[in-house]
Short mmCIF file of C-alpha atoms and ligand atoms in Angstrom, two decimals:
data_model
loop_
_atom_site.label_atom_id
_atom_site.label_comp_id
_atom_site.label_asym_id
_atom_site.label_seq_id
_atom_site.Cartn_x
_atom_site.Cartn_y
_atom_site.Cartn_z
CA MET A 151 0.00 0.00 0.00
CA THR A 152 1.28 3.44 -0.84
CA THR A 153 2.61 5.91 1.66
CA ILE A 154 0.34 8.76 2.70
CA LYS A 155 1.98 12.14 2.35
CA LEU A 156 0.82 14.70 4.90
CA ASP A 157 1.32 18.46 5.10
CA ILE A 158 1.57 20.28 8.42
CA ILE A 159 -0.28 23.51 9.11
CA GLY A 160 1.34 25.24 12.10
CA TYR A 161 4.99 24.50 12.86
CA GLY A 162 4.97 25.55 16.52
CA GLY A 163 5.74 23.32 19.47
CA MET A 164 3.32 20.54 18.54
CA GLY A 165 3.51 20.74 14.74
CA ARG A 166 7.29 20.40 14.95
CA TYR A 167 6.93 17.50 17.42
CA HIS A 168 4.71 15.62 14.94
CA ALA A 169 7.18 16.33 12.13
CA THR A 170 10.41 15.48 13.92
CA THR A 171 9.39 12.91 16.56
CA ILE A 172 6.01 11.24 16.02
CA ILE A 173 5.74 10.81 12.24
CA PRO A 174 9.38 9.69 11.56
CA LYS A 175 8.61 6.53 13.57
CA GLU A 176 5.83 5.64 11.13
CA THR A 177 6.47 3.60 8.01
CA ASN A 178 3.36 4.53 6.06
CA ILE A 179 3.05 8.26 6.67
CA MET A 180 5.54 10.91 5.67
CA VAL A 181 5.67 14.66 6.02
CA ASN A 182 5.41 16.34 2.64
CA GLY A 183 5.61 20.03 3.55
CA VAL A 184 4.91 22.71 6.13
CA TYR A 185 2.98 25.97 6.27
CA ASP A 186 3.00 28.50 9.13
CA ILE A 187 1.97 32.16 9.18
CA ASP A 188 5.18 32.96 11.06
CA PRO A 189 8.12 33.27 8.62
CA GLU A 190 10.58 32.35 11.38
CA ARG A 191 8.87 29.00 11.89
CA LEU A 192 8.96 28.41 8.12
CA THR A 193 12.69 29.13 8.08
CA LEU A 194 13.16 26.64 10.91
CA ALA A 195 11.10 24.00 9.08
CA GLU A 196 13.18 24.52 5.94
CA LYS A 197 16.42 24.21 7.93
CA GLU A 198 15.10 20.98 9.37
CA GLY A 199 14.72 19.56 5.90
CA PHE A 200 11.06 20.15 5.13
CA ARG A 201 9.63 21.65 2.02
CA ILE A 202 7.76 24.86 2.84
CA TYR A 203 4.68 26.56 1.40
CA SER A 204 4.37 30.33 1.19
CA SER A 205 0.59 30.27 1.58
CA LEU A 206 -2.23 28.04 2.76
CA SER A 207 -3.67 27.96 -0.77
CA GLN A 208 -0.36 26.71 -2.14
CA LEU A 209 -0.46 23.86 0.41
CA LEU A 210 -4.09 23.02 -0.28
CA ASN A 211 -3.56 23.01 -4.05
CA ASP A 212 -0.62 20.62 -3.82
CA THR A 213 -2.03 17.32 -5.06
CA ASP A 214 1.09 15.49 -3.89
CA SER A 215 -0.26 15.23 -0.36
CA GLU A 216 -3.45 13.48 0.70
CA ALA A 217 -3.68 14.68 4.27
CA VAL A 218 -2.98 17.58 6.60
CA LEU A 219 -2.21 17.94 10.26
CA ILE A 220 -3.71 21.04 11.91
CA ALA A 221 -1.47 22.14 14.79
CA THR A 222 -2.40 25.80 15.16
CA PRO A 223 -4.10 27.70 18.04
CA ASN A 224 -7.51 26.29 18.91
CA ASP A 225 -9.71 29.00 17.38
CA SER A 226 -8.26 28.40 13.92
CA HIS A 227 -8.99 24.64 13.74
CA LYS A 228 -12.49 24.95 12.33
CA GLU A 229 -11.74 27.10 9.32
CA LEU A 230 -8.56 25.21 8.49
CA ALA A 231 -10.28 21.83 8.81
CA CYS A 232 -13.18 22.83 6.54
CA ARG A 233 -10.91 24.35 3.92
CA ALA A 234 -8.61 21.31 3.95
CA MET A 235 -11.47 18.81 3.56
CA ARG A 236 -13.06 20.89 0.80
CA ALA A 237 -9.67 20.82 -0.93
CA GLY A 238 -9.81 17.01 -0.79
CA LYS A 239 -7.52 16.39 2.18
CA HIS A 240 -8.00 13.95 5.03
CA VAL A 241 -7.40 15.70 8.34
CA VAL A 242 -5.62 15.03 11.61
CA CYS A 243 -6.61 17.78 14.01
CA GLU A 244 -4.89 18.63 17.27
CA LYS A 245 -6.98 18.80 20.41
CA PRO A 246 -9.17 20.49 21.51
CA VAL A 247 -10.89 19.61 18.26
CA MET A 248 -12.82 22.92 18.20
CA MET A 249 -13.87 25.73 20.49
CA ASN A 250 -17.26 24.08 21.19
CA SER A 251 -19.55 21.25 20.18
CA GLN A 252 -21.51 23.38 17.67
CA GLU A 253 -18.36 24.11 15.69
CA PHE A 254 -17.45 20.43 15.82
CA ALA A 255 -20.87 19.38 14.53
CA GLU A 256 -20.40 21.73 11.55
CA VAL A 257 -16.97 20.26 10.81
CA LEU A 258 -18.38 16.72 10.96
CA ASP A 259 -20.99 17.74 8.40
CA VAL A 260 -18.19 18.88 6.07
CA ALA A 261 -16.35 15.59 6.66
CA GLU A 262 -19.46 13.70 5.63
CA GLU A 263 -20.21 15.91 2.66
CA THR A 264 -16.62 15.64 1.33
CA ASP A 265 -16.17 11.99 2.37
CA ARG A 266 -12.85 12.77 4.09
CA VAL A 267 -11.37 11.15 7.21
CA PHE A 268 -11.27 13.54 10.16
CA MET A 269 -9.42 12.31 13.27
CA VAL A 270 -8.45 14.09 16.44
CA HIS A 271 -5.02 13.56 17.94
CA GLN A 272 -6.01 12.29 21.39
CA ASN A 273 -2.51 10.96 21.90
CA ARG A 274 -2.76 10.53 25.66
CA ARG A 275 -4.88 7.42 25.20
CA TRP A 276 -1.47 5.80 24.53
CA ASP A 277 0.23 7.22 27.66
CA GLU A 278 1.72 4.42 29.73
CA ASP A 279 0.40 5.74 33.06
CA PHE A 280 -3.12 5.77 31.57
CA LEU A 281 -2.68 2.25 30.16
CA ILE A 282 -1.74 0.97 33.64
CA ILE A 283 -4.91 2.46 35.11
CA ARG A 284 -6.89 0.98 32.23
CA GLN A 285 -5.37 -2.41 33.03
CA LEU A 286 -6.46 -2.09 36.65
CA TYR A 287 -9.95 -1.00 35.58
CA GLN A 288 -10.35 -3.93 33.18
CA THR A 289 -8.66 -6.75 35.16
CA GLN A 290 -10.14 -5.64 38.51
CA GLU A 291 -6.87 -6.67 40.15
CA ILE A 292 -7.79 -4.49 43.13
CA GLY A 293 -11.50 -5.10 42.66
CA GLU A 294 -13.89 -2.90 40.75
CA LEU A 295 -12.52 0.65 40.69
CA PHE A 296 -15.01 3.06 42.28
CA GLN A 297 -12.84 6.14 42.82
CA ILE A 298 -10.53 7.57 40.15
CA GLU A 299 -8.48 10.69 40.79
CA SER A 300 -6.50 12.00 37.82
CA ARG A 301 -4.36 15.09 38.20
CA VAL A 302 -1.69 17.08 36.44
CA GLN A 303 -0.05 19.87 38.36
CA GLY A 304 2.78 22.26 37.62
CA ALA A 305 4.06 25.57 38.95
CA ASN A 306 4.93 27.35 35.70
CA GLY A 307 1.64 29.12 35.07
CA ILE A 308 0.09 29.06 31.59
CA PRO A 309 2.84 28.81 28.95
CA GLY A 310 3.11 30.77 25.69
CA ASP A 311 0.97 33.59 24.35
CA TRP A 312 -2.38 32.57 22.85
CA ARG A 313 -3.13 30.14 25.73
CA HIS A 314 -3.79 33.18 27.96
CA LEU A 315 -6.55 34.50 25.70
CA LYS A 316 -10.19 33.46 25.52
CA GLN A 317 -10.56 34.35 21.85
CA HIS A 318 -7.93 31.75 20.93
CA GLY A 319 -9.43 29.04 23.13
CA GLY A 320 -6.89 29.46 25.91
CA GLY A 321 -7.10 28.19 29.46
CA MET A 322 -6.34 24.86 31.04
CA LEU A 323 -9.75 23.20 30.65
CA LEU A 324 -9.33 23.41 26.86
CA ASP A 325 -5.72 22.35 27.23
CA TRP A 326 -4.79 19.57 29.68
CA GLY A 327 -8.46 19.26 30.60
CA VAL A 328 -9.22 17.80 27.18
CA HIS A 329 -6.65 15.03 27.68
CA LEU A 330 -7.74 14.06 31.18
CA LEU A 331 -11.44 14.06 30.29
CA ASP A 332 -10.82 12.11 27.10
CA GLN A 333 -8.93 9.47 29.11
CA LEU A 334 -11.66 9.30 31.72
CA LEU A 335 -14.53 8.88 29.26
CA PHE A 336 -12.49 6.34 27.25
CA LEU A 337 -11.85 4.40 30.48
CA VAL A 338 -15.23 4.33 32.20
CA ASP A 339 -17.82 2.48 30.14
CA SER A 340 -20.86 4.23 31.56
CA PRO A 341 -22.89 7.37 30.96
CA VAL A 342 -22.08 10.44 33.09
CA LYS A 343 -24.60 11.02 35.86
CA SER A 344 -23.50 14.37 37.28
CA VAL A 345 -20.76 16.98 37.08
CA VAL A 346 -19.73 19.73 39.43
CA SER A 347 -16.71 21.92 38.80
CA GLU A 348 -14.73 24.94 39.83
CA LEU A 349 -12.26 26.82 37.67
CA SER A 350 -9.25 28.63 39.16
CA TYR A 351 -7.97 32.09 38.27
CA VAL A 352 -4.97 32.22 40.64
CA LEU A 353 -2.69 33.86 38.10
CA GLY A 354 -5.08 36.65 37.11
CA ASP A 355 -5.56 35.64 33.48
CA GLU A 356 -8.90 36.01 31.67
CA VAL A 357 -8.92 32.24 31.18
CA ASP A 358 -8.84 29.47 33.76
CA ASP A 359 -5.39 28.44 34.94
CA GLY A 360 -6.74 25.19 36.34
CA PHE A 361 -9.88 23.44 37.50
CA ILE A 362 -11.33 20.68 39.63
CA SER A 363 -14.24 18.56 38.40
CA TYR A 364 -16.13 15.86 40.22
CA ILE A 365 -17.72 13.55 37.68
CA THR A 366 -20.01 10.71 38.70
CA PHE A 367 -21.02 7.89 36.39
CA ASP A 368 -24.23 5.83 36.26
CA ASN A 369 -22.25 2.69 37.21
CA GLY A 370 -21.23 4.29 40.51
CA VAL A 371 -17.67 5.33 39.59
CA LYS A 372 -16.75 8.67 41.11
CA SER A 373 -13.89 10.65 39.66
CA LEU A 374 -11.96 13.76 40.42
CA ILE A 375 -10.15 15.53 37.59
CA GLU A 376 -7.77 18.33 38.49
CA VAL A 377 -5.40 20.55 36.56
CA GLY A 378 -3.24 23.11 38.35
CA THR A 379 -0.53 25.49 37.18
CA SER A 380 0.52 27.00 40.50
CA ASN A 381 1.28 23.82 42.45
CA PHE A 382 4.84 23.89 43.76
CA ILE A 383 4.24 20.49 45.33
CA LYS A 384 2.36 18.00 43.20
CA LEU A 385 -0.18 15.39 44.18
CA PRO A 386 0.12 12.00 42.45
CA ARG A 387 -0.78 11.75 38.77
CA TRP A 388 -3.28 8.97 39.59
CA TYR A 389 -4.89 7.73 42.82
CA VAL A 390 -7.45 4.97 42.38
CA LYS A 391 -9.41 2.87 44.83
CA GLY A 392 -10.96 -0.50 44.14
CA TYR A 393 -13.09 -2.60 46.47
CA SER A 394 -9.99 -4.61 47.44
CA GLY A 395 -7.04 -2.29 47.11
CA THR A 396 -5.53 1.08 46.25
CA ALA A 397 -3.08 2.14 43.55
CA VAL A 398 -1.04 5.28 43.05
CA ILE A 399 1.03 6.42 40.07
CA HIS A 400 3.16 9.33 41.16
CA ASP A 401 4.33 10.69 37.85
CA TRP A 402 5.11 10.01 34.18
CA ASP A 403 8.14 8.00 35.33
CA LEU A 404 5.48 5.40 36.33
CA SER A 405 6.72 5.17 39.91
CA GLY A 406 3.91 4.16 42.20
CA ASP A 407 2.40 1.66 44.60
CA LEU A 408 -0.26 -0.94 44.58
CA VAL A 409 -1.57 -2.38 47.84
CA LYS A 410 -4.08 -5.17 47.74
CA GLN A 411 -6.26 -6.41 50.54
CA VAL A 412 -5.80 -10.09 51.31
CA GLY A 413 -8.22 -11.81 53.66
CA GLN A 414 -10.39 -9.96 56.11
CA VAL A 415 -9.38 -6.90 58.07
CA ALA A 416 -9.52 -8.13 61.70
CA HIS A 417 -10.48 -4.97 63.56
CA HIS A 418 -10.05 -6.51 67.02
CA GLU A 419 -6.39 -7.35 66.29
CA LEU A 420 -5.38 -3.88 65.23
CA ILE A 421 -2.77 -2.22 67.41
CA PRO A 422 -3.41 1.46 68.05
CA VAL A 423 -0.72 3.90 66.92
CA GLN A 424 0.19 7.32 68.27
CA ALA A 425 -1.36 10.02 66.06
CA GLY A 426 -0.57 13.58 67.11
CA GLN A 427 -1.72 13.94 70.68
CA GLY A 428 -3.86 10.82 70.57
CA LEU A 429 -4.14 7.19 69.59
CA THR A 430 -5.86 5.62 66.59
CA LYS A 431 -6.71 2.12 65.45
CA THR A 432 -8.74 3.32 62.49
CA MET A 433 -5.81 5.07 60.83
CA ALA A 434 -3.15 2.55 61.85
CA PRO A 435 -1.42 0.84 58.87
CA PRO A 436 -3.13 -2.40 57.82
CA SER A 437 -1.69 -5.52 59.43
CA GLU A 438 0.81 -7.46 57.32
CA ASP A 439 -1.53 -10.38 56.82
CA ALA A 440 -4.36 -8.08 55.67
CA ALA A 441 -2.49 -6.26 52.88
CA GLN A 442 0.04 -7.11 50.23
CA ARG A 443 2.25 -4.64 48.37
CA LEU A 444 2.56 -5.56 44.70
CA SER A 445 4.09 -4.05 41.56
CA LEU A 446 1.90 -2.00 39.29
CA PRO A 447 0.86 -3.97 36.21
CA ALA A 448 2.73 -3.35 32.96
CA PRO A 449 0.98 -1.08 30.45
CA VAL A 450 -0.77 -2.97 27.68
CA PHE A 451 -0.85 -1.41 24.22
CA GLU A 452 -4.11 -2.60 22.70
CA HIS A 453 -4.18 -0.38 19.64
CA PRO A 454 -1.92 0.54 16.74
CA THR A 455 -0.24 3.93 17.06
CA PHE A 456 -2.36 6.96 16.21
CA TYR A 457 -0.87 7.46 12.75
CA THR A 458 -0.85 3.74 11.87
CA ASN A 459 -4.54 3.75 12.68
CA PHE A 460 -5.07 6.94 10.63
CA TYR A 461 -3.38 5.17 7.71
CA GLN A 462 -5.55 2.06 8.17
CA VAL A 463 -8.72 4.15 8.34
CA ILE A 464 -7.87 5.80 5.01
CA ARG A 465 -6.45 2.80 3.12
CA GLN A 466 -8.17 -0.18 4.70
CA ASP A 467 -11.43 1.28 5.95
CA ALA A 468 -10.43 0.37 9.53
CA ALA A 469 -12.32 1.74 12.50
CA PRO A 470 -10.70 4.82 14.02
CA VAL A 471 -9.28 4.35 17.53
CA VAL A 472 -10.30 7.93 18.29
CA LYS A 473 -13.95 8.12 17.25
CA ASN A 474 -15.54 11.47 16.53
CA ALA A 475 -18.55 10.55 18.68
CA GLU A 476 -16.17 10.13 21.65
CA VAL A 477 -14.53 13.47 20.93
CA MET A 478 -17.98 15.08 20.76
CA ARG A 479 -18.86 13.62 24.17
CA VAL A 480 -15.73 15.19 25.66
CA MET A 481 -16.53 18.53 24.01
CA GLN A 482 -20.05 18.47 25.49
CA LEU A 483 -18.70 17.53 28.91
CA ILE A 484 -16.30 20.50 28.74
CA GLU A 485 -19.26 22.77 28.03
CA ASP A 486 -21.03 21.35 31.06
CA ILE A 487 -17.94 21.89 33.20
CA PHE A 488 -17.82 25.56 32.13
CA ALA A 489 -21.57 25.85 32.85
CA SER A 490 -21.30 24.15 36.24
CA ALA A 491 -18.43 26.46 37.29
CA GLU A 492 -20.27 29.56 36.11
CA LYS A 493 -23.59 28.67 37.79
CA ARG A 494 -21.88 27.10 40.82
CA ALA A 495 -24.23 24.19 40.37
CA VAL A 496 -24.24 20.45 39.97
CA ILE A 497 -25.29 19.38 36.49
CA HIS A 498 -27.39 16.23 36.48
CA TYR A 499 -28.00 14.17 33.35
P1 NAD B 601 2.33 27.05 19.30
O1 NAD B 601 1.93 28.41 19.63
O2 NAD B 601 3.66 26.52 19.76
O3 NAD B 601 2.30 26.82 17.71
C1 NAD B 601 1.24 27.26 16.91
C2 NAD B 601 1.82 27.58 15.53
O4 NAD B 601 0.75 27.83 14.64
C3 NAD B 601 2.71 28.83 15.53
O5 NAD B 601 3.94 28.56 14.92
C4 NAD B 601 1.87 29.87 14.75
O6 NAD B 601 2.66 30.77 14.03
C5 NAD B 601 1.09 28.95 13.81
N1 NAD B 601 -0.17 29.50 13.32
C6 NAD B 601 -1.09 30.27 13.97
N2 NAD B 601 -2.17 30.49 13.20
C7 NAD B 601 -1.91 29.88 12.02
C8 NAD B 601 -2.64 29.76 10.80
N3 NAD B 601 -3.85 30.30 10.65
N4 NAD B 601 -2.05 29.07 9.78
C9 NAD B 601 -0.84 28.51 9.92
N5 NAD B 601 -0.09 28.61 11.04
C10 NAD B 601 -0.62 29.27 12.08
O7 NAD B 601 1.17 26.09 19.82
P2 NAD B 601 1.25 24.53 20.09
O8 NAD B 601 1.63 24.28 21.50
O9 NAD B 601 2.05 23.88 19.02
O10 NAD B 601 -0.30 24.15 19.94
C11 NAD B 601 -0.88 23.96 18.67
C12 NAD B 601 -2.08 23.03 18.81
O11 NAD B 601 -1.62 21.77 19.28
C13 NAD B 601 -3.13 23.51 19.82
O12 NAD B 601 -4.39 23.17 19.37
C14 NAD B 601 -2.79 22.72 21.08
O13 NAD B 601 -3.89 22.53 21.94
C15 NAD B 601 -2.30 21.42 20.48
N6 NAD B 601 -1.37 20.68 21.34
C16 NAD B 601 -1.58 19.35 21.53
C17 NAD B 601 -0.72 18.64 22.32
C18 NAD B 601 -0.96 17.16 22.47
O14 NAD B 601 -0.32 16.53 23.31
N7 NAD B 601 -1.85 16.57 21.71
C19 NAD B 601 0.36 19.26 22.95
C20 NAD B 601 0.56 20.62 22.73
C21 NAD B 601 -0.30 21.33 21.92
#
């Protein structure tokens, strides 16, 4: 089967990462050329060995390439996606797919009308920390998971320029929030029952610099999703509780702990421990015969890489790993999170 040539629109941090790191590992996709409105980024792309286009029209009229990657600020995705599909290109679009679900619905109409593949780069479904949690969810090694806490925290504020501005789709909910919510909805196979959220504005920007959302599912799973950009001390990346154990993944280095309950907790045998100015049995560590410390499971890669799948969808009519209906669900959840924070209310479904 022939290679798919792809052009990149937007050679900033992420466009360049696709061009120099993600796509070179693929055998069936190759970067054809690059377009960016910033001449300095074009010069860099040229230096790095890529053909460059002097305008978007020149890129879209180049029949050499079948596909484009859109890696520009969020508010430009819609127009670029529609123009690219109308010019006959299949599209990979960076997240967040669009500014809202209405825009996304319009883009999906264009995809249908032009019969083009449109796929969103939800790359964090392949993150190893997420795959470990997915393993625990599916194998029930520590019992059915009923509490899932997923956090990313940093202390560097909001990076870059456009991410500070509402008009460009800035803020952390539309940034890291998209990844964490996509992972959560991909993980938990149940409809959402309720959402309550709060956005943070610690840094004084017009957009949120973080948020906390409590999302409950019909099957009883409760989750906490948190993004922070002024956290000088981080909480673990994942903390999950099952009916017979607890697991923690501290960071992307995959360090963590898994403690599994074995046998019954014999309350009468617990030895009280000193706690502050008092004693406690309740909060004493579990006895050695009641709990077992195990290694976290290894991540399991169930799917082809994102671009291999994109290739298979175009050439072999395969099912996309990232389905547009799933992306739409995330987009709608994001709208509900904004609404819940604004109204200071729980949203019930
Ligand atoms: P960036 O600011 O580093 O790069 C954006 C680039 O787009 C700049 O070079 C800018 O000149 C160019 N640009 C702006 N408008 C353009 C237009 N109309 N046509 C052509 N070029 C244009 O931003 P970034 O961090 O690379 O983010 C780009 C997109 O990638 C965003 O949607 C972001 O959310 C997403 N992203 C995804 C991930 C991920 O892990 N999936 C990580 C980072 C960023």
